[in-house]
PDB file of C-alpha atoms in Angstrom:
ATOM      1  CA  ASP M   1     101.086 129.455 147.431  1.00 56.00           C
ATOM      2  CA  ALA M   2     104.059 129.398 149.584  1.00 57.00           C
ATOM      3  CA  LYS M   3     106.636 131.665 148.812  1.00 86.00           C
ATOM      4  CA  THR M   4     110.033 131.118 150.370  1.00 93.00           C
ATOM      5  CA  THR M   5     113.080 133.678 151.089  1.00 94.00           C
ATOM      6  CA  GLN M   6     116.393 132.270 151.064  1.00 96.00           C
ATOM      7  CA  PRO M   7     119.764 134.338 151.570  1.00 97.00           C
ATOM      8  CA  PRO M   8     121.036 134.838 147.841  1.00 96.00           C
ATOM      9  CA  SER M   9     124.874 133.871 148.628  1.00 97.00           C
ATOM     10  CA  MET M  10     126.970 132.562 152.237  1.00 97.00           C
ATOM     11  CA  ASP M  11     130.076 131.143 152.229  1.00 97.00           C
ATOM     12  CA  CYS M  12     131.836 128.212 154.823  1.00 96.00           C
ATOM     13  CA  ALA M  13     135.246 127.293 155.580  1.00 97.00           C
ATOM     14  CA  GLU M  14     135.608 123.088 154.867  1.00 97.00           C
ATOM     15  CA  GLY M  15     135.199 121.141 157.413  1.00 97.00           C
ATOM     16  CA  ARG M  16     132.921 123.108 159.349  1.00 97.00           C
ATOM     17  CA  ALA M  17     129.178 123.007 158.899  1.00 97.00           C
ATOM     18  CA  ALA M  18     127.123 125.159 156.759  1.00 98.00           C
ATOM     19  CA  ASN M  19     124.028 126.258 157.726  1.00 98.00           C
ATOM     20  CA  LEU M  20     121.561 127.411 155.326  1.00 98.00           C
ATOM     21  CA  PRO M  21     118.148 129.601 156.328  1.00 97.00           C
ATOM     22  CA  CYS M  22     114.661 129.398 154.799  1.00 96.00           C
ATOM     23  CA  ASN M  23     111.954 131.399 155.410  1.00 95.00           C
ATOM     24  CA  HIS M  24     108.406 130.170 154.378  1.00 93.00           C
ATOM     25  CA  SER M  25     105.942 132.112 156.493  1.00 90.00           C
ATOM     26  CA  THR M  26     102.822 131.516 154.760  1.00 88.00           C
ATOM     27  CA  ILE M  27     103.377 127.154 154.570  1.00 89.00           C
ATOM     28  CA  SER M  28     100.017 125.503 154.762  1.00 85.00           C
ATOM     29  CA  GLY M  29      99.610 122.890 157.597  1.00 79.00           C
ATOM     30  CA  ASN M  30     100.440 119.984 155.289  1.00 83.00           C
ATOM     31  CA  GLU M  31     102.779 120.937 152.794  1.00 88.00           C
ATOM     32  CA  TYR M  32     106.494 119.666 152.825  1.00 90.00           C
ATOM     33  CA  VAL M  33     109.258 121.786 152.899  1.00 93.00           C
ATOM     34  CA  TYR M  34     111.858 120.125 149.744  1.00 95.00           C
ATOM     35  CA  TRP M  35     115.796 121.313 149.652  1.00 97.00           C
ATOM     36  CA  TYR M  36     117.631 120.417 146.263  1.00 98.00           C
ATOM     37  CA  ARG M  37     120.985 122.041 145.342  1.00 98.00           C
ATOM     38  CA  GLN M  38     122.234 122.637 141.552  1.00 97.00           C
ATOM     39  CA  ILE M  39     126.080 121.912 140.994  1.00 96.00           C
ATOM     40  CA  HIS M  40     127.302 123.692 138.152  1.00 90.00           C
ATOM     41  CA  SER M  41     126.227 123.068 134.704  1.00 83.00           C
ATOM     42  CA  GLN M  42     124.347 119.840 136.717  1.00 94.00           C
ATOM     43  CA  GLY M  43     120.600 119.151 137.037  1.00 96.00           C
ATOM     44  CA  PRO M  44     119.406 119.711 140.300  1.00 97.00           C
ATOM     45  CA  GLN M  45     119.704 117.006 143.223  1.00 97.00           C
ATOM     46  CA  TYR M  46     117.420 116.362 145.998  1.00 97.00           C
ATOM     47  CA  ILE M  47     118.193 116.737 149.397  1.00 97.00           C
ATOM     48  CA  ILE M  48     116.634 115.996 151.905  1.00 97.00           C
ATOM     49  CA  HIS M  49     112.276 116.831 152.661  1.00 95.00           C
ATOM     50  CA  GLY M  50     110.805 117.462 155.460  1.00 93.00           C
ATOM     51  CA  LEU M  51     106.926 118.759 157.007  1.00 91.00           C
ATOM     52  CA  LYS M  52     107.089 119.096 161.154  1.00 89.00           C
ATOM     53  CA  ASN M  53     109.641 116.952 162.675  1.00 84.00           C
ATOM     54  CA  ASN M  54     113.562 117.829 162.234  1.00 93.00           C
ATOM     55  CA  GLU M  55     114.746 115.140 159.628  1.00 95.00           C
ATOM     56  CA  THR M  56     118.698 113.987 159.011  1.00 96.00           C
ATOM     57  CA  ASN M  57     119.824 111.850 156.119  1.00 95.00           C
ATOM     58  CA  GLU M  58     122.955 111.019 155.151  1.00 94.00           C
ATOM     59  CA  MET M  59     123.604 114.090 153.130  1.00 94.00           C
ATOM     60  CA  ALA M  60     122.411 116.447 155.584  1.00 97.00           C
ATOM     61  CA  SER M  61     119.771 117.526 158.428  1.00 97.00           C
ATOM     62  CA  LEU M  62     116.774 119.955 158.370  1.00 97.00           C
ATOM     63  CA  ILE M  63     115.495 121.672 161.128  1.00 97.00           C
ATOM     64  CA  ILE M  64     112.088 123.054 160.846  1.00 95.00           C
ATOM     65  CA  THR M  65     110.980 125.694 163.482  1.00 94.00           C
ATOM     66  CA  GLU M  66     107.348 124.618 165.965  1.00 92.00           C
ATOM     67  CA  ASP M  67     105.655 127.040 163.996  1.00 92.00           C
ATOM     68  CA  ARG M  68     107.047 125.549 160.200  1.00 92.00           C
ATOM     69  CA  LYS M  69     107.541 129.647 159.108  1.00 93.00           C
ATOM     70  CA  SER M  70     111.107 128.873 158.851  1.00 95.00           C
ATOM     71  CA  SER M  71     113.976 125.729 158.412  1.00 96.00           C
ATOM     72  CA  THR M  72     117.492 125.881 158.540  1.00 97.00           C
ATOM     73  CA  LEU M  73     119.568 122.812 155.915  1.00 98.00           C
ATOM     74  CA  ILE M  74     122.594 121.736 157.992  1.00 98.00           C
ATOM     75  CA  LEU M  75     125.345 120.503 156.027  1.00 97.00           C
ATOM     76  CA  PRO M  76     128.178 119.045 159.242  1.00 96.00           C
ATOM     77  CA  HIS M  77     131.158 118.964 157.423  1.00 95.00           C
ATOM     78  CA  ALA M  78     130.940 121.253 154.061  1.00 97.00           C
ATOM     79  CA  THR M  79     133.704 120.222 151.725  1.00 97.00           C
ATOM     80  CA  LEU M  80     134.712 121.792 148.637  1.00 97.00           C
ATOM     81  CA  ARG M  81     132.190 119.712 146.541  1.00 96.00           C
ATOM     82  CA  ASP M  82     129.456 121.213 148.212  1.00 97.00           C
ATOM     83  CA  THR M  83     129.463 124.607 146.650  1.00 98.00           C
ATOM     84  CA  ALA M  84     126.345 125.049 144.669  1.00 98.00           C
ATOM     85  CA  VAL M  85     123.268 126.524 144.853  1.00 97.00           C
ATOM     86  CA  TYR M  86     120.507 125.522 147.057  1.00 98.00           C
ATOM     87  CA  TYR M  87     116.877 126.163 146.554  1.00 97.00           C
ATOM     88  CA  CYS M  88     114.664 125.641 149.411  1.00 96.00           C
ATOM     89  CA  ILE M  89     111.303 124.868 148.321  1.00 94.00           C
ATOM     90  CA  VAL M  90     107.332 124.174 149.641  1.00 91.00           C
ATOM     91  CA  ARG M  91     105.306 122.428 146.775  1.00 86.00           C
ATOM     92  CA  VAL M  92     102.323 124.315 144.932  1.00 82.00           C
ATOM     93  CA  GLU M  93      98.938 123.263 146.976  1.00 80.00           C
ATOM     94  CA  ASP M  94      96.991 121.106 145.231  1.00 81.00           C
ATOM     95  CA  THR M  95      99.501 120.177 142.644  1.00 85.00           C
ATOM     96  CA  ASP M  96     102.758 118.544 142.176  1.00 88.00           C
ATOM     97  CA  LYS M  97     104.658 121.039 140.961  1.00 89.00           C
ATOM     98  CA  LEU M  98     107.748 122.522 142.959  1.00 91.00           C
ATOM     99  CA  ILE M  99     108.738 125.780 141.626  1.00 89.00           C
ATOM    100  CA  PHE M 100     112.182 126.574 142.248  1.00 91.00           C
ATOM    101  CA  GLY M 101     113.042 130.309 143.174  1.00 90.00           C
ATOM    102  CA  THR M 102     116.337 131.672 143.420  1.00 91.00           C
ATOM    103  CA  GLY M 103     118.618 129.654 145.483  1.00 95.00           C
ATOM    104  CA  THR M 104     121.064 130.431 148.161  1.00 97.00           C
ATOM    105  CA  ARG M 105     124.639 130.292 146.503  1.00 97.00           C
ATOM    106  CA  LEU M 106     127.353 128.841 148.728  1.00 98.00           C
ATOM    107  CA  GLN M 107     130.729 128.763 148.417  1.00 98.00           C
ATOM    108  CA  VAL M 108     133.044 126.656 150.634  1.00 98.00           C
ATOM    109  CA  PHE M 109     136.391 127.927 150.847  1.00 97.00           C
ATOM    110  CA  PRO M 110     139.296 125.584 151.485  1.00 96.00           C
TER     111      PRO M 110
ATOM    112  CA  ASP T   1     119.445 102.437 137.268  1.00 69.00           C
ATOM    113  CA  ALA T   2     120.960 104.630 134.717  1.00 82.00           C
ATOM    114  CA  GLY T   3     118.901 107.464 135.561  1.00 95.00           C
ATOM    115  CA  VAL T   4     117.055 110.260 134.082  1.00 98.00           C
ATOM    116  CA  ILE T   5     118.231 109.933 130.396  1.00 98.00           C
ATOM    117  CA  GLN T   6     117.968 112.828 127.931  1.00 98.00           C
ATOM    118  CA  SER T   7     119.158 113.544 124.403  1.00 97.00           C
ATOM    119  CA  PRO T   8     120.902 115.256 122.369  1.00 98.00           C
ATOM    120  CA  ARG T   9     123.485 117.150 125.442  1.00 97.00           C
ATOM    121  CA  HIS T  10     123.799 119.595 122.603  1.00 97.00           C
ATOM    122  CA  GLU T  11     121.751 121.135 119.967  1.00 97.00           C
ATOM    123  CA  VAL T  12     122.487 123.920 117.410  1.00 98.00           C
ATOM    124  CA  THR T  13     119.802 125.251 115.324  1.00 97.00           C
ATOM    125  CA  GLU T  14     119.196 128.417 113.576  1.00 97.00           C
ATOM    126  CA  MET T  15     116.058 130.305 114.043  1.00 97.00           C
ATOM    127  CA  GLY T  16     113.241 128.966 112.552  1.00 97.00           C
ATOM    128  CA  GLN T  17     114.161 124.943 112.808  1.00 98.00           C
ATOM    129  CA  GLU T  18     112.118 122.769 114.902  1.00 98.00           C
ATOM    130  CA  VAL T  19     114.025 121.208 117.913  1.00 98.00           C
ATOM    131  CA  THR T  20     112.635 117.603 119.616  1.00 98.00           C
ATOM    132  CA  LEU T  21     114.508 116.590 122.858  1.00 98.00           C
ATOM    133  CA  ARG T  22     113.760 113.664 124.322  1.00 98.00           C
ATOM    134  CA  CYS T  23     113.469 111.974 127.720  1.00 98.00           C
ATOM    135  CA  LYS T  24     113.478 108.376 128.810  1.00 98.00           C
ATOM    136  CA  PRO T  25     112.546 108.828 133.176  1.00 98.00           C
ATOM    137  CA  ILE T  26     113.930 106.063 135.368  1.00 97.00           C
ATOM    138  CA  SER T  27     111.761 102.696 135.488  1.00 95.00           C
ATOM    139  CA  GLY T  28     108.704 102.760 137.578  1.00 94.00           C
ATOM    140  CA  HIS T  29     108.689 106.272 137.953  1.00 95.00           C
ATOM    141  CA  ASP T  30     105.076 107.288 137.147  1.00 95.00           C
ATOM    142  CA  TYR T  31     105.725 111.702 137.534  1.00 96.00           C
ATOM    143  CA  LEU T  32     107.774 113.415 134.402  1.00 97.00           C
ATOM    144  CA  PHE T  33     108.298 116.853 134.477  1.00 97.00           C
ATOM    145  CA  TRP T  34     110.363 119.568 131.818  1.00 98.00           C
ATOM    146  CA  TYR T  35     112.141 122.409 133.410  1.00 97.00           C
ATOM    147  CA  ARG T  36     114.196 125.099 131.398  1.00 97.00           C
ATOM    148  CA  GLN T  37     117.090 127.121 132.949  1.00 97.00           C
ATOM    149  CA  THR T  38     118.407 130.544 131.359  1.00 96.00           C
ATOM    150  CA  MET T  39     120.147 132.923 133.245  1.00 92.00           C
ATOM    151  CA  MET T  40     117.432 135.382 133.667  1.00 92.00           C
ATOM    152  CA  ARG T  41     114.419 133.189 134.255  1.00 92.00           C
ATOM    153  CA  GLY T  42     116.277 130.953 136.783  1.00 92.00           C
ATOM    154  CA  LEU T  43     114.790 127.109 136.494  1.00 94.00           C
ATOM    155  CA  GLU T  44     110.951 127.103 135.336  1.00 94.00           C
ATOM    156  CA  LEU T  45     108.634 124.461 135.210  1.00 96.00           C
ATOM    157  CA  LEU T  46     106.871 124.043 131.603  1.00 97.00           C
ATOM    158  CA  ILE T  47     104.652 120.904 132.146  1.00 97.00           C
ATOM    159  CA  TYR T  48     104.588 117.510 134.410  1.00 97.00           C
ATOM    160  CA  PHE T  49     102.738 114.502 133.723  1.00 97.00           C
ATOM    161  CA  ASN T  50     101.183 111.765 135.391  1.00 96.00           C
ATOM    162  CA  ASN T  51     101.110 108.728 134.353  1.00 96.00           C
ATOM    163  CA  ASN T  52     101.626 109.519 131.071  1.00 96.00           C
ATOM    164  CA  VAL T  53      98.573 112.098 130.831  1.00 97.00           C
ATOM    165  CA  PRO T  54      99.643 115.707 130.486  1.00 97.00           C
ATOM    166  CA  ILE T  55      98.445 117.553 134.245  1.00 96.00           C
ATOM    167  CA  ASP T  56      99.530 121.056 134.340  1.00 95.00           C
ATOM    168  CA  ASP T  57     100.891 122.489 131.231  1.00 95.00           C
ATOM    169  CA  SER T  58     100.557 126.634 132.562  1.00 94.00           C
ATOM    170  CA  GLY T  59     104.477 126.851 132.126  1.00 94.00           C
ATOM    171  CA  MET T  60     104.671 126.657 128.421  1.00 96.00           C
ATOM    172  CA  PRO T  61     105.899 129.495 127.363  1.00 89.00           C
ATOM    173  CA  GLU T  62     103.241 129.720 124.061  1.00 86.00           C
ATOM    174  CA  ASP T  63     102.254 127.659 121.279  1.00 91.00           C
ATOM    175  CA  ARG T  64     105.282 126.948 119.329  1.00 96.00           C
ATOM    176  CA  PHE T  65     106.083 124.697 122.512  1.00 97.00           C
ATOM    177  CA  SER T  66     104.244 121.049 123.047  1.00 97.00           C
ATOM    178  CA  ALA T  67     105.109 117.761 124.627  1.00 98.00           C
ATOM    179  CA  LYS T  68     104.120 114.502 124.828  1.00 97.00           C
ATOM    180  CA  MET T  69     104.309 111.219 126.872  1.00 98.00           C
ATOM    181  CA  PRO T  70     103.671 108.594 124.231  1.00 97.00           C
ATOM    182  CA  ASN T  71     104.408 105.255 127.035  1.00 95.00           C
ATOM    183  CA  ALA T  72     106.213 105.430 130.374  1.00 95.00           C
ATOM    184  CA  SER T  73     109.269 105.067 129.542  1.00 96.00           C
ATOM    185  CA  PHE T  74     109.614 108.198 126.667  1.00 96.00           C
ATOM    186  CA  SER T  75     108.749 112.147 126.169  1.00 98.00           C
ATOM    187  CA  THR T  76     108.931 114.736 123.713  1.00 98.00           C
ATOM    188  CA  LEU T  77     109.908 118.205 124.287  1.00 98.00           C
ATOM    189  CA  LYS T  78     109.193 119.986 120.770  1.00 98.00           C
ATOM    190  CA  ILE T  79     109.762 123.452 119.863  1.00 97.00           C
ATOM    191  CA  GLN T  80     108.577 124.644 116.364  1.00 97.00           C
ATOM    192  CA  PRO T  81     109.759 127.123 115.181  1.00 96.00           C
ATOM    193  CA  SER T  82     112.720 127.498 117.585  1.00 97.00           C
ATOM    194  CA  GLU T  83     113.414 131.157 118.245  1.00 97.00           C
ATOM    195  CA  PRO T  84     117.155 132.277 119.856  1.00 97.00           C
ATOM    196  CA  ARG T  85     115.409 133.814 123.150  1.00 96.00           C
ATOM    197  CA  ASP T  86     114.185 129.898 123.466  1.00 97.00           C
ATOM    198  CA  SER T  87     118.311 129.075 123.986  1.00 98.00           C
ATOM    199  CA  ALA T  88     118.193 127.486 127.199  1.00 98.00           C
ATOM    200  CA  VAL T  89     119.197 124.245 129.303  1.00 98.00           C
ATOM    201  CA  TYR T  90     115.502 121.525 129.455  1.00 98.00           C
ATOM    202  CA  PHE T  91     116.353 119.441 131.731  1.00 98.00           C
ATOM    203  CA  CYS T  92     114.070 116.517 132.357  1.00 98.00           C
ATOM    204  CA  ALA T  93     113.059 114.987 135.880  1.00 97.00           C
ATOM    205  CA  SER T  94     111.192 111.869 137.225  1.00 97.00           C
ATOM    206  CA  SER T  95     109.436 110.466 140.759  1.00 95.00           C
ATOM    207  CA  SER T  96     107.310 108.042 141.589  1.00 94.00           C
ATOM    208  CA  HIS T  97     104.372 108.437 143.604  1.00 89.00           C
ATOM    209  CA  ASN T  98     105.169 105.475 146.004  1.00 87.00           C
ATOM    210  CA  SER T  99     108.792 107.733 146.834  1.00 84.00           C
ATOM    211  CA  GLY T 100     107.088 111.394 146.825  1.00 84.00           C
ATOM    212  CA  ALA T 101     106.205 112.883 143.867  1.00 82.00           C
ATOM    213  CA  ASN T 102     107.967 115.529 144.777  1.00 90.00           C
ATOM    214  CA  VAL T 103     111.556 113.407 145.252  1.00 93.00           C
ATOM    215  CA  LEU T 104     112.401 114.212 141.908  1.00 96.00           C
ATOM    216  CA  THR T 105     115.466 112.906 140.043  1.00 97.00           C
ATOM    217  CA  PHE T 106     116.851 114.858 137.306  1.00 97.00           C
ATOM    218  CA  GLY T 107     118.678 114.311 133.773  1.00 98.00           C
ATOM    219  CA  ALA T 108     121.933 115.839 132.980  1.00 97.00           C
ATOM    220  CA  GLY T 109     119.869 118.466 130.387  1.00 98.00           C
ATOM    221  CA  SER T 110     120.310 119.418 127.310  1.00 98.00           C
ATOM    222  CA  ARG T 111     121.728 122.944 126.490  1.00 98.00           C
ATOM    223  CA  LEU T 112     119.726 123.956 123.163  1.00 98.00           C
ATOM    224  CA  THR T 113     121.326 127.150 120.966  1.00 98.00           C
ATOM    225  CA  VAL T 114     119.274 129.039 118.341  1.00 98.00           C
ATOM    226  CA  LEU T 115     120.946 131.542 116.429  1.00 97.00           C
TER     227      LEU T 115
END
Protein backbone atom coordinates (compact mmCIF):
# COMPACT_ATOMS: atom_id res chain seq x y z
CA ASP A 1 0.00 0.00 0.00
CA ALA A 2 1.28 3.44 -0.84
CA LYS A 3 1.77 5.36 2.36
CA THR A 4 1.83 9.11 2.62
CA THR A 5 3.89 11.35 4.87
CA GLN A 6 2.75 14.82 5.84
CA PRO A 7 4.03 17.38 8.36
CA PRO A 8 1.86 17.32 11.48
CA SER A 9 1.15 21.03 11.48
CA MET A 10 1.62 24.25 9.54
CA ASP A 11 0.73 27.91 9.93
CA CYS A 12 -0.29 30.36 7.26
CA ALA A 13 -1.20 34.03 7.31
CA GLU A 14 -4.63 34.93 6.05
CA GLY A 15 -4.52 36.00 2.41
CA ARG A 16 -1.29 34.20 1.71
CA ALA A 17 -0.88 30.96 -0.19
CA ALA A 18 -0.83 27.79 1.88
CA ASN A 19 1.40 25.08 0.43
CA LEU A 20 0.85 21.69 2.00
CA PRO A 21 3.41 19.01 1.08
CA CYS A 22 2.93 15.26 0.90
CA ASN A 23 5.37 12.46 0.22
CA HIS A 24 4.15 9.24 -1.42
CA SER A 25 7.36 7.65 -2.62
CA THR A 26 5.87 4.15 -3.00
CA ILE A 27 2.96 5.18 -5.17
CA SER A 28 2.31 2.92 -8.13
CA GLY A 29 1.95 4.15 -11.67
CA ASN A 30 -1.82 4.16 -11.88
CA GLU A 31 -2.72 5.40 -8.41
CA TYR A 32 -4.30 8.78 -7.89
CA VAL A 33 -3.45 11.17 -5.07
CA TYR A 34 -6.49 12.48 -3.19
CA TRP A 35 -6.75 15.44 -0.85
CA TYR A 36 -9.45 15.87 1.76
CA ARG A 37 -9.83 18.24 4.65
CA GLN A 38 -11.72 18.08 7.91
CA ILE A 39 -12.88 21.20 9.64
CA HIS A 40 -13.37 20.72 13.35
CA SER A 41 -16.22 18.34 14.20
CA GLN A 42 -17.41 18.08 10.60
CA GLY A 43 -17.14 15.19 8.17
CA PRO A 44 -14.13 15.18 5.84
CA GLN A 45 -14.55 17.16 2.64
CA TYR A 46 -13.12 16.21 -0.74
CA ILE A 47 -10.81 18.86 -2.22
CA ILE A 48 -9.06 17.57 -5.32
CA HIS A 49 -7.31 14.58 -6.84
CA GLY A 50 -4.77 13.93 -9.58
CA LEU A 51 -2.67 11.31 -11.30
CA LYS A 52 0.33 12.97 -12.91
CA ASN A 53 -0.69 16.34 -14.27
CA ASN A 54 -1.28 19.42 -12.21
CA GLU A 55 -4.91 19.97 -11.36
CA THR A 56 -6.89 23.04 -10.34
CA ASN A 57 -10.43 23.54 -9.20
CA GLU A 58 -12.36 26.21 -7.34
CA MET A 59 -10.91 25.13 -4.02
CA ALA A 60 -7.26 24.45 -4.65
CA SER A 61 -4.44 23.45 -6.96
CA LEU A 62 -2.54 20.19 -6.87
CA ILE A 63 1.04 19.99 -8.06
CA ILE A 64 2.44 16.47 -8.55
CA THR A 65 6.15 16.02 -9.20
CA GLU A 66 7.21 14.36 -12.41
CA ASP A 67 8.36 11.22 -10.60
CA ARG A 68 5.04 11.23 -8.69
CA LYS A 69 6.79 10.67 -5.39
CA SER A 70 5.42 13.84 -3.86
CA SER A 71 2.74 16.44 -4.29
CA THR A 72 1.73 19.84 -2.94
CA LEU A 73 -1.74 21.14 -2.28
CA ILE A 74 -1.97 24.88 -2.76
CA LEU A 75 -4.67 27.07 -1.29
CA PRO A 76 -3.94 30.29 -3.18
CA HIS A 77 -5.46 32.78 -0.74
CA ALA A 78 -5.98 31.13 2.62
CA THR A 79 -8.81 32.35 4.83
CA LEU A 80 -9.58 31.68 8.46
CA ARG A 81 -12.20 29.18 7.30
CA ASP A 82 -9.43 27.09 5.73
CA THR A 83 -8.20 26.15 9.20
CA ALA A 84 -8.56 22.37 9.19
CA VAL A 85 -6.75 19.05 9.07
CA TYR A 86 -5.67 18.25 5.52
CA TYR A 87 -5.27 14.64 4.45
CA CYS A 88 -3.21 13.41 1.52
CA ILE A 89 -4.30 9.89 0.56
CA VAL A 90 -3.39 7.28 -2.00
CA ARG A 91 -5.98 4.62 -2.59
CA VAL A 92 -5.09 1.10 -1.48
CA GLU A 93 -4.00 -0.62 -4.67
CA ASP A 94 -6.61 -2.77 -6.44
CA THR A 95 -9.33 -1.63 -4.05
CA ASP A 96 -11.60 1.35 -3.56
CA LYS A 97 -10.36 1.89 -0.02
CA LEU A 98 -9.13 5.28 1.13
CA ILE A 99 -7.09 5.04 4.32
CA PHE A 100 -6.75 8.33 6.14
CA GLY A 101 -3.49 9.08 7.93
CA THR A 102 -2.92 11.74 10.56
CA GLY A 103 -2.83 14.64 8.10
CA THR A 104 -1.51 18.18 8.46
CA ARG A 105 -3.22 20.55 10.85
CA LEU A 106 -3.26 23.92 9.06
CA GLN A 107 -3.80 26.97 11.20
CA VAL A 108 -4.61 30.16 9.31
CA PHE A 109 -4.03 33.24 11.44
CA PRO A 110 -5.17 36.85 10.93
CA ASP B 1 -29.53 17.09 -2.99
CA ALA B 2 -29.52 16.98 0.79
CA GLY B 3 -26.21 15.18 0.88
CA VAL B 4 -25.45 12.12 2.97
CA ILE B 5 -27.86 11.96 5.87
CA GLN B 6 -26.95 10.24 9.11
CA SER B 7 -29.01 9.58 12.18
CA PRO B 8 -28.94 9.95 15.05
CA ARG B 9 -26.52 12.86 15.32
CA HIS B 10 -25.86 12.07 18.94
CA GLU B 11 -26.45 8.92 20.93
CA VAL B 12 -25.71 8.24 24.56
CA THR B 13 -26.25 4.70 25.74
CA GLU B 14 -25.18 2.35 28.45
CA MET B 15 -22.75 -0.49 28.07
CA GLY B 16 -24.43 -3.63 26.81
CA GLN B 17 -27.15 -1.87 24.88
CA GLU B 18 -27.68 -2.27 21.15
CA VAL B 19 -26.86 0.73 18.99
CA THR B 20 -28.06 1.24 15.43
CA LEU B 21 -26.66 4.02 13.29
CA ARG B 22 -28.35 4.90 10.01
CA CYS B 23 -27.19 6.37 6.74
CA LYS B 24 -28.94 7.57 3.62
CA PRO B 25 -26.45 8.02 0.78
CA ILE B 26 -26.76 10.51 -2.03
CA SER B 27 -29.24 9.33 -4.62
CA GLY B 28 -27.49 7.63 -7.52
CA HIS B 29 -24.32 6.87 -5.61
CA ASP B 30 -23.30 3.23 -5.79
CA TYR B 31 -20.56 3.18 -3.12
CA LEU B 32 -21.10 3.53 0.60
CA PHE B 33 -18.41 3.67 3.25
CA TRP B 34 -18.53 3.56 7.06
CA TYR B 35 -15.69 5.21 8.98
CA ARG B 36 -15.06 5.65 12.69
CA GLN B 37 -13.06 8.49 14.23
CA THR B 38 -11.46 8.69 17.65
CA MET B 39 -8.71 10.87 19.03
CA MET B 40 -6.48 7.87 19.57
CA ARG B 41 -6.94 6.07 16.25
CA GLY B 42 -8.00 8.81 13.85
CA LEU B 43 -10.27 7.97 10.94
CA GLU B 44 -10.65 4.23 10.40
CA LEU B 45 -12.43 2.57 7.49
CA LEU B 46 -14.79 -0.06 8.86
CA ILE B 47 -16.55 -1.41 5.78
CA TYR B 48 -17.60 -0.39 2.32
CA PHE B 49 -20.34 -1.47 -0.08
CA ASN B 50 -20.64 -1.36 -3.84
CA ASN B 51 -24.11 -1.74 -5.32
CA ASN B 52 -25.40 -2.73 -1.88
CA VAL B 53 -22.91 -5.60 -1.58
CA PRO B 54 -20.27 -5.54 1.18
CA ILE B 55 -16.89 -5.53 -0.53
CA ASP B 56 -14.44 -5.21 2.33
CA ASP B 57 -15.27 -5.50 6.02
CA SER B 58 -11.72 -6.06 7.22
CA GLY B 59 -11.89 -2.89 9.29
CA MET B 60 -14.84 -4.02 11.38
CA PRO B 61 -13.32 -4.36 14.83
CA GLU B 62 -15.11 -7.49 15.99
CA ASP B 63 -18.25 -9.57 15.77
CA ARG B 64 -20.17 -7.06 17.84
CA PHE B 65 -20.21 -4.83 14.77
CA SER B 66 -22.38 -5.53 11.75
CA ALA B 67 -23.40 -3.45 8.76
CA LYS B 68 -26.12 -3.92 6.20
CA MET B 69 -27.29 -2.21 3.06
CA PRO B 70 -30.72 -3.60 2.20
CA ASN B 71 -31.19 -1.18 -0.69
CA ALA B 72 -29.45 1.63 -2.50
CA SER B 73 -30.84 4.33 -0.26
CA PHE B 74 -30.23 2.96 3.21
CA SER B 75 -27.50 1.43 5.34
CA THR B 76 -27.17 0.58 9.01
CA LEU B 77 -24.24 0.01 11.31
CA LYS B 78 -25.15 -1.97 14.39
CA ILE B 79 -23.18 -2.54 17.57
CA GLN B 80 -24.44 -5.25 19.88
CA PRO B 81 -23.55 -5.23 22.71
CA SER B 82 -21.96 -1.80 22.93
CA GLU B 83 -18.89 -1.10 25.06
CA PRO B 84 -17.33 2.17 26.29
CA ARG B 85 -14.44 1.76 23.84
CA ASP B 86 -16.95 2.03 20.98
CA SER B 87 -17.42 5.70 21.83
CA ALA B 88 -16.51 7.61 18.69
CA VAL B 89 -17.88 9.62 15.82
CA TYR B 90 -19.14 7.35 13.07
CA PHE B 91 -19.17 8.75 9.55
CA CYS B 92 -20.97 7.46 6.53
CA ALA B 93 -19.81 8.50 3.04
CA SER B 94 -21.03 7.77 -0.46
CA SER B 95 -19.60 8.08 -3.93
CA SER B 96 -20.39 7.32 -7.53
CA HIS B 97 -18.38 5.15 -9.88
CA ASN B 98 -19.14 7.64 -12.64
CA SER B 99 -17.70 10.60 -10.75
CA GLY B 100 -14.93 8.62 -9.14
CA ALA B 101 -15.37 5.95 -6.51
CA ASN B 102 -12.94 7.76 -4.22
CA VAL B 103 -14.53 11.19 -4.46
CA LEU B 104 -16.44 10.71 -1.25
CA THR B 105 -19.17 12.87 0.21
CA PHE B 106 -19.33 12.47 3.96
CA GLY B 107 -22.26 12.87 6.27
CA ALA B 108 -22.17 15.00 9.39
CA GLY B 109 -21.47 11.96 11.55
CA SER B 110 -23.10 10.23 14.49
CA ARG B 111 -21.42 10.87 17.83
CA LEU B 112 -21.77 7.80 20.02
CA THR B 113 -21.08 7.81 23.74
CA VAL B 114 -21.24 4.50 25.58
CA LEU B 115 -21.26 4.85 29.35
